[in-house]
PDB file of C-alpha atoms in Angstrom:
ATOM      1  CA  MET Z  99       0.000   0.000   0.000  1.00  0.00           C
ATOM      2  CA  GLN Z 100       0.980   3.319  -0.838  1.00  0.00           C
ATOM      3  CA  SER Z 101       1.090   6.110   1.677  1.00  0.00           C
ATOM      4  CA  PRO Z 102      -1.655   8.628   1.332  1.00  0.00           C
ATOM      5  CA  THR Z 103      -1.046  11.549  -0.761  1.00  0.00           C
ATOM      6  CA  PRO Z 104      -0.041  14.740   0.872  1.00  0.00           C
ATOM      7  CA  PRO Z 105      -3.433  16.403   0.391  1.00  0.00           C
ATOM      8  CA  ALA Z 106      -5.110  13.266   1.613  1.00  0.00           C
ATOM      9  CA  GLN Z 107      -2.725  13.128   4.499  1.00  0.00           C
ATOM     10  CA  GLU Z 108      -3.493  16.731   5.271  1.00  0.00           C
ATOM     11  CA  GLN Z 109      -7.189  16.014   5.134  1.00  0.00           C
ATOM     12  CA  GLN Z 110      -6.699  13.029   7.406  1.00  0.00           C
ATOM     13  CA  GLN Z 111      -4.752  15.187   9.861  1.00  0.00           C
ATOM     14  CA  GLN Z 112      -7.511  17.789   9.796  1.00  0.00           C
ATOM     15  CA  GLN Z 113     -10.137  15.148  10.508  1.00  0.00           C
ATOM     16  CA  HIS Z 114      -8.010  13.761  13.293  1.00  0.00           C
ATOM     17  CA  LEU Z 115      -7.622  17.298  14.712  1.00  0.00           C
ATOM     18  CA  VAL Z 116     -11.369  17.917  14.449  1.00  0.00           C
ATOM     19  CA  LEU Z 117     -12.003  14.615  16.239  1.00  0.00           C
ATOM     20  CA  ARG Z 118      -9.483  15.531  18.942  1.00  0.00           C
ATOM     21  CA  ILE Z 119     -11.091  18.941  19.372  1.00  0.00           C
ATOM     22  CA  ARG Z 120     -14.545  17.385  19.545  1.00  0.00           C
ATOM     23  CA  ASN Z 121     -13.351  14.768  22.015  1.00  0.00           C
ATOM     24  CA  SER Z 122     -11.554  17.428  23.965  1.00  0.00           C
ATOM     25  CA  ALA Z 123     -14.642  19.659  24.000  1.00  0.00           C
ATOM     26  CA  HIS Z 124     -16.819  16.701  24.905  1.00  0.00           C
ATOM     27  CA  SER Z 125     -14.488  15.614  27.719  1.00  0.00           C
ATOM     28  CA  HIS Z 126     -14.180  19.256  28.793  1.00  0.00           C
ATOM     29  CA  ARG Z 127     -17.982  19.489  28.936  1.00  0.00           C
ATOM     30  CA  GLU Z 128     -18.125  16.250  30.877  1.00  0.00           C
ATOM     31  CA  SER Z 129     -15.450  17.409  33.312  1.00  0.00           C
ATOM     32  CA  ALA Z 130     -17.102  20.837  33.547  1.00  0.00           C
ATOM     33  CA  SER Z 131     -20.415  19.159  34.148  1.00  0.00           C
ATOM     34  CA  GLU Z 132     -18.835  16.881  36.749  1.00  0.00           C
ATOM     35  CA  GLU Z 133     -17.159  19.884  38.402  1.00  0.00           C
ATOM     36  CA  GLU Z 134     -20.516  21.624  38.472  1.00  0.00           C
ATOM     37  CA  ARG Z 135     -22.069  18.565  40.091  1.00  0.00           C
ATOM     38  CA  GLU Z 136     -19.245  18.389  42.626  1.00  0.00           C
ATOM     39  CA  ASP Z 137     -19.595  22.131  43.312  1.00  0.00           C
ATOM     40  CA  GLU Z 138     -23.337  21.749  43.647  1.00  0.00           C
ATOM     41  CA  GLU Z 139     -22.903  18.752  45.974  1.00  0.00           C
ATOM     42  CA  ALA Z 140     -20.332  20.671  48.042  1.00  0.00           C
ATOM     43  CA  SER Z 141     -22.751  23.609  48.240  1.00  0.00           C
ATOM     44  CA  ARG Z 142     -25.567  21.304  49.351  1.00  0.00           C
ATOM     45  CA  THR Z 143     -23.310  19.675  51.945  1.00  0.00           C
ATOM     46  CA  ALA Z 144     -22.139  23.063  53.239  1.00  0.00           C
ATOM     47  CA  LEU Z 145     -25.721  24.339  53.384  1.00  0.00           C
ATOM     48  CA  SER Z 146     -26.880  21.164  55.095  1.00  0.00           C
ATOM     49  CA  THR Z 147     -24.035  21.419  57.630  1.00  0.00           C
ATOM     50  CA  PHE Z 148     -24.830  25.080  58.220  1.00  0.00           C
ATOM     51  CA  ARG Z 149     -28.529  24.293  58.804  1.00  0.00           C
ATOM     52  CA  ALA Z 150     -27.653  21.440  61.164  1.00  0.00           C
ATOM     53  CA  LYS Z 151     -25.360  23.701  63.169  1.00  0.00           C
ATOM     54  CA  GLU Z 152     -27.989  26.443  63.249  1.00  0.00           C
ATOM     55  CA  GLU Z 153     -30.560  23.933  64.494  1.00  0.00           C
ATOM     56  CA  GLU Z 154     -28.095  22.711  67.131  1.00  0.00           C
ATOM     57  CA  ILE Z 155     -27.429  26.293  68.235  1.00  0.00           C
ATOM     58  CA  GLU Z 156     -31.165  27.022  68.395  1.00  0.00           C
ATOM     59  CA  ARG Z 157     -31.786  23.808  70.371  1.00  0.00           C
ATOM     60  CA  LYS Z 158     -29.041  24.643  72.870  1.00  0.00           C
ATOM     61  CA  LYS Z 159     -30.354  28.192  73.118  1.00  0.00           C
ATOM     62  CA  MET Z 160     -33.798  26.839  74.010  1.00  0.00           C
ATOM     63  CA  GLU Z 161     -32.270  24.449  76.578  1.00  0.00           C
ATOM     64  CA  VAL Z 162     -30.401  27.305  78.242  1.00  0.00           C
ATOM     65  CA  ARG Z 163     -33.515  29.486  78.147  1.00  0.00           C
ATOM     66  CA  GLU Z 164     -35.537  26.714  79.824  1.00  0.00           C
ATOM     67  CA  LYS Z 165     -32.854  26.316  82.489  1.00  0.00           C
ATOM     68  CA  VAL Z 166     -32.822  30.061  83.098  1.00  0.00           C
ATOM     69  CA  PHE Z 167     -36.607  30.172  83.471  1.00  0.00           C
ATOM     70  CA  ALA Z 168     -36.539  27.166  85.787  1.00  0.00           C
ATOM     71  CA  GLN Z 169     -33.823  28.831  87.853  1.00  0.00           C
ATOM     72  CA  LEU Z 170     -35.799  32.078  87.913  1.00  0.00           C
ATOM     73  CA  GLY Z 171     -38.820  30.159  89.168  1.00  0.00           C
ATOM     74  CA  ARG Z 172     -36.768  28.614  91.969  1.00  0.00           C
ATOM     75  CA  VAL Z 173     -35.234  31.965  92.820  1.00  0.00           C
ATOM     76  CA  GLU Z 174     -38.696  33.537  92.931  1.00  0.00           C
ATOM     77  CA  GLU Z 175     -39.941  30.805  95.281  1.00  0.00           C
ATOM     78  CA  GLU Z 176     -36.868  31.158  97.486  1.00  0.00           C
ATOM     79  CA  SER Z 177     -37.308  34.932  97.520  1.00  0.00           C
ATOM     80  CA  LYS Z 178     -40.870  34.491  98.750  1.00  0.00           C
ATOM     81  CA  ARG Z 179     -39.720  32.047 101.431  1.00  0.00           C
ATOM     82  CA  LEU Z 180     -36.941  34.418 102.475  1.00  0.00           C
ATOM     83  CA  ALA Z 181     -39.438  37.290 102.679  1.00  0.00           C
ATOM     84  CA  VAL Z 182     -41.617  35.191 104.994  1.00  0.00           C
ATOM     85  CA  ILE Z 183     -38.581  34.317 107.112  1.00  0.00           C
ATOM     86  CA  GLN Z 184     -37.576  37.981 107.211  1.00  0.00           C
ATOM     87  CA  LYS Z 185     -41.049  38.930 108.467  1.00  0.00           C
ATOM     88  CA  GLU Z 186     -40.868  36.201 111.096  1.00  0.00           C
ATOM     89  CA  LEU Z 187     -37.434  37.403 112.135  1.00  0.00           C
ATOM     90  CA  GLU Z 188     -38.634  40.982 112.454  1.00  0.00           C
ATOM     91  CA  ALA Z 189     -41.671  39.783 114.399  1.00  0.00           C
ATOM     92  CA  ILE Z 190     -39.598  37.891 116.956  1.00  0.00           C
ATOM     93  CA  ALA Z 191     -40.472  39.652 120.149  1.00  0.00           C
ATOM     94  CA  ASP Z 192     -39.861  38.862 123.723  1.00  0.00           C
ATOM     95  CA  PRO Z 193     -42.669  36.416 124.570  1.00  0.00           C
ATOM     96  CA  THR Z 194     -42.397  37.391 128.228  1.00  0.00           C
ATOM     97  CA  ARG Z 195     -42.278  41.123 127.526  1.00  0.00           C
ATOM     98  CA  LYS Z 196     -45.507  41.856 129.426  1.00  0.00           C
ATOM     99  CA  GLU Z 197     -44.558  39.783 132.459  1.00  0.00           C
ATOM    100  CA  VAL Z 198     -41.079  41.313 132.576  1.00  0.00           C
ATOM    101  CA  SER Z 199     -42.563  44.785 132.402  1.00  0.00           C
ATOM    102  CA  ALA Z 200     -45.015  44.045 135.236  1.00  0.00           C
ATOM    103  CA  ILE Z 201     -42.267  42.595 137.451  1.00  0.00           C
ATOM    104  CA  ARG Z 202     -40.002  45.577 136.778  1.00  0.00           C
ATOM    105  CA  LYS Z 203     -42.834  47.913 137.823  1.00  0.00           C
ATOM    106  CA  LYS Z 204     -43.292  45.918 141.045  1.00  0.00           C
ATOM    107  CA  ILE Z 205     -39.540  46.099 141.723  1.00  0.00           C
ATOM    108  CA  ASP Z 206     -39.626  49.868 141.212  1.00  0.00           C
ATOM    109  CA  ALA Z 207     -42.606  50.147 143.601  1.00  0.00           C
ATOM    110  CA  VAL Z 208     -40.824  48.014 146.215  1.00  0.00           C
ATOM    111  CA  ASN Z 209     -37.700  50.171 145.814  1.00  0.00           C
ATOM    112  CA  ARG Z 210     -39.787  53.323 146.440  1.00  0.00           C
ATOM    113  CA  GLU Z 211     -41.267  51.723 149.575  1.00  0.00           C
ATOM    114  CA  LEU Z 212     -37.813  50.589 150.740  1.00  0.00           C
ATOM    115  CA  LYS Z 213     -36.240  54.051 150.756  1.00  0.00           C
ATOM    116  CA  PRO Z 214     -38.291  55.532 153.566  1.00  0.00           C
ATOM    117  CA  LEU Z 215     -38.178  52.273 155.513  1.00  0.00           C
ATOM    118  CA  GLY Z 216     -34.398  52.234 155.188  1.00  0.00           C
ATOM    119  CA  HIS Z 217     -34.166  55.752 156.562  1.00  0.00           C
ATOM    120  CA  ASN Z 218     -36.392  54.801 159.498  1.00  0.00           C
ATOM    121  CA  CYS Z 219     -34.183  51.790 160.235  1.00  0.00           C
ATOM    122  CA  LEU Z 220     -31.070  53.923 160.146  1.00  0.00           C
ATOM    123  CA  LYS Z 221     -32.608  56.177 162.737  1.00  0.00           C
ATOM    124  CA  LYS Z 222     -33.401  53.068 164.789  1.00  0.00           C
ATOM    125  CA  GLU Z 223     -36.794  54.469 165.501  1.00  0.00           C
ATOM    126  CA  TYR Z 224     -38.963  51.520 164.797  1.00  0.00           C
ATOM    127  CA  LYS Z 225     -38.435  47.833 165.168  1.00  0.00           C
ATOM    128  CA  GLU Z 226     -41.486  47.333 162.975  1.00  0.00           C
ATOM    129  CA  ALA Z 227     -39.900  49.435 160.255  1.00  0.00           C
ATOM    130  CA  LEU Z 228     -36.921  47.089 160.235  1.00  0.00           C
ATOM    131  CA  GLU Z 229     -39.170  44.056 159.887  1.00  0.00           C
ATOM    132  CA  ALA Z 230     -41.079  45.760 157.056  1.00  0.00           C
ATOM    133  CA  PHE Z 231     -37.787  46.718 155.423  1.00  0.00           C
ATOM    134  CA  ASN Z 232     -36.534  43.115 155.564  1.00  0.00           C
ATOM    135  CA  GLY Z 233     -39.863  41.837 154.266  1.00  0.00           C
ATOM    136  CA  LYS Z 234     -39.745  44.203 151.304  1.00  0.00           C
ATOM    137  CA  ASN Z 235     -36.143  43.217 150.593  1.00  0.00           C
ATOM    138  CA  ARG Z 236     -37.187  39.553 150.505  1.00  0.00           C
ATOM    139  CA  GLU Z 237     -40.074  40.455 148.180  1.00  0.00           C
ATOM    140  CA  LYS Z 238     -37.666  42.373 145.970  1.00  0.00           C
ATOM    141  CA  ALA Z 239     -35.239  39.416 145.886  1.00  0.00           C
ATOM    142  CA  GLN Z 240     -38.071  37.084 144.852  1.00  0.00           C
ATOM    143  CA  LEU Z 241     -39.171  39.485 142.119  1.00  0.00           C
ATOM    144  CA  VAL Z 242     -35.598  39.835 140.827  1.00  0.00           C
ATOM    145  CA  ASN Z 243     -35.229  36.033 140.760  1.00  0.00           C
ATOM    146  CA  ARG Z 244     -38.520  35.726 138.854  1.00  0.00           C
ATOM    147  CA  LEU Z 245     -37.325  38.429 136.443  1.00  0.00           C
ATOM    148  CA  ILE Z 246     -34.086  36.523 135.831  1.00  0.00           C
ATOM    149  CA  GLU Z 247     -36.070  33.331 135.154  1.00  0.00           C
ATOM    150  CA  LEU Z 248     -38.359  35.115 132.698  1.00  0.00           C
ATOM    151  CA  VAL Z 249     -35.477  36.779 130.883  1.00  0.00           C
ATOM    152  CA  SER Z 250     -33.647  33.427 130.605  1.00  0.00           C
ATOM    153  CA  GLU Z 251     -36.778  31.704 129.309  1.00  0.00           C
ATOM    154  CA  SER Z 252     -37.353  34.535 126.822  1.00  0.00           C
ATOM    155  CA  GLU Z 253     -33.769  34.313 125.567  1.00  0.00           C
ATOM    156  CA  ARG Z 254     -34.031  30.532 125.231  1.00  0.00           C
ATOM    157  CA  LEU Z 255     -37.284  30.760 123.233  1.00  0.00           C
ATOM    158  CA  ARG Z 256     -35.967  33.474 120.938  1.00  0.00           C
ATOM    159  CA  MET Z 257     -32.684  31.615 120.331  1.00  0.00           C
ATOM    160  CA  LYS Z 258     -34.653  28.472 119.493  1.00  0.00           C
ATOM    161  CA  LYS Z 259     -36.787  30.414 116.995  1.00  0.00           C
ATOM    162  CA  LEU Z 260     -33.670  32.025 115.481  1.00  0.00           C
ATOM    163  CA  GLU Z 261     -32.025  28.604 115.089  1.00  0.00           C
ATOM    164  CA  GLU Z 262     -35.149  27.303 113.326  1.00  0.00           C
ATOM    165  CA  LEU Z 263     -35.131  30.285 110.986  1.00  0.00           C
ATOM    166  CA  GLY Z 264     -31.406  29.798 110.358  1.00  0.00           C
ATOM    167  CA  LYS Z 265     -31.960  26.134 109.450  1.00  0.00           C
ATOM    168  CA  THR Z 266     -34.786  27.149 107.124  1.00  0.00           C
ATOM    169  CA  VAL Z 267     -32.522  29.682 105.402  1.00  0.00           C
ATOM    170  CA  ASP Z 268     -29.738  27.086 105.116  1.00  0.00           C
ATOM    171  CA  SER Z 269     -32.159  24.608 103.550  1.00  0.00           C
ATOM    172  CA  LEU Z 270     -32.875  27.161 100.805  1.00  0.00           C
ATOM    173  CA  ARG Z 271     -29.311  26.934  99.547  1.00  0.00           C
TER     174      ARG Z 271
END
């Protein structure tokens, strides 16, 4: 066989070049199309990831919000309980206040009666005055002892109430 003639060879080269260009264009289109698909898939993946993260952030935000509201509810309840305790604390009064006051008045009255009797005894004018003076002193001693008992009882009761309130406050923590 003879080799093709130069014009035929040229024509064959041109056809080969056209085929190469077509193949190249076709493969370029395929690769461009595949790149577009990959880009589109990457965009979808990125968008999907972004949405998932946004949903996660929103979910965590709601969880924190719920915790805050729950905590606020507890704080509100504890505030109310503390307000009640504060009122009780302010209301703690001496339960024996009236008795103590009455005994103090009696002591003052006995002291007023003792002064003139003491002066009479110093003058040694009356034996009866001395007996009255000693009697009033005994009465005064009894009243003072009763006063001490009442004050001790009052302190004990108030300390007990304060301890109860303190335990209540501690239980709020």
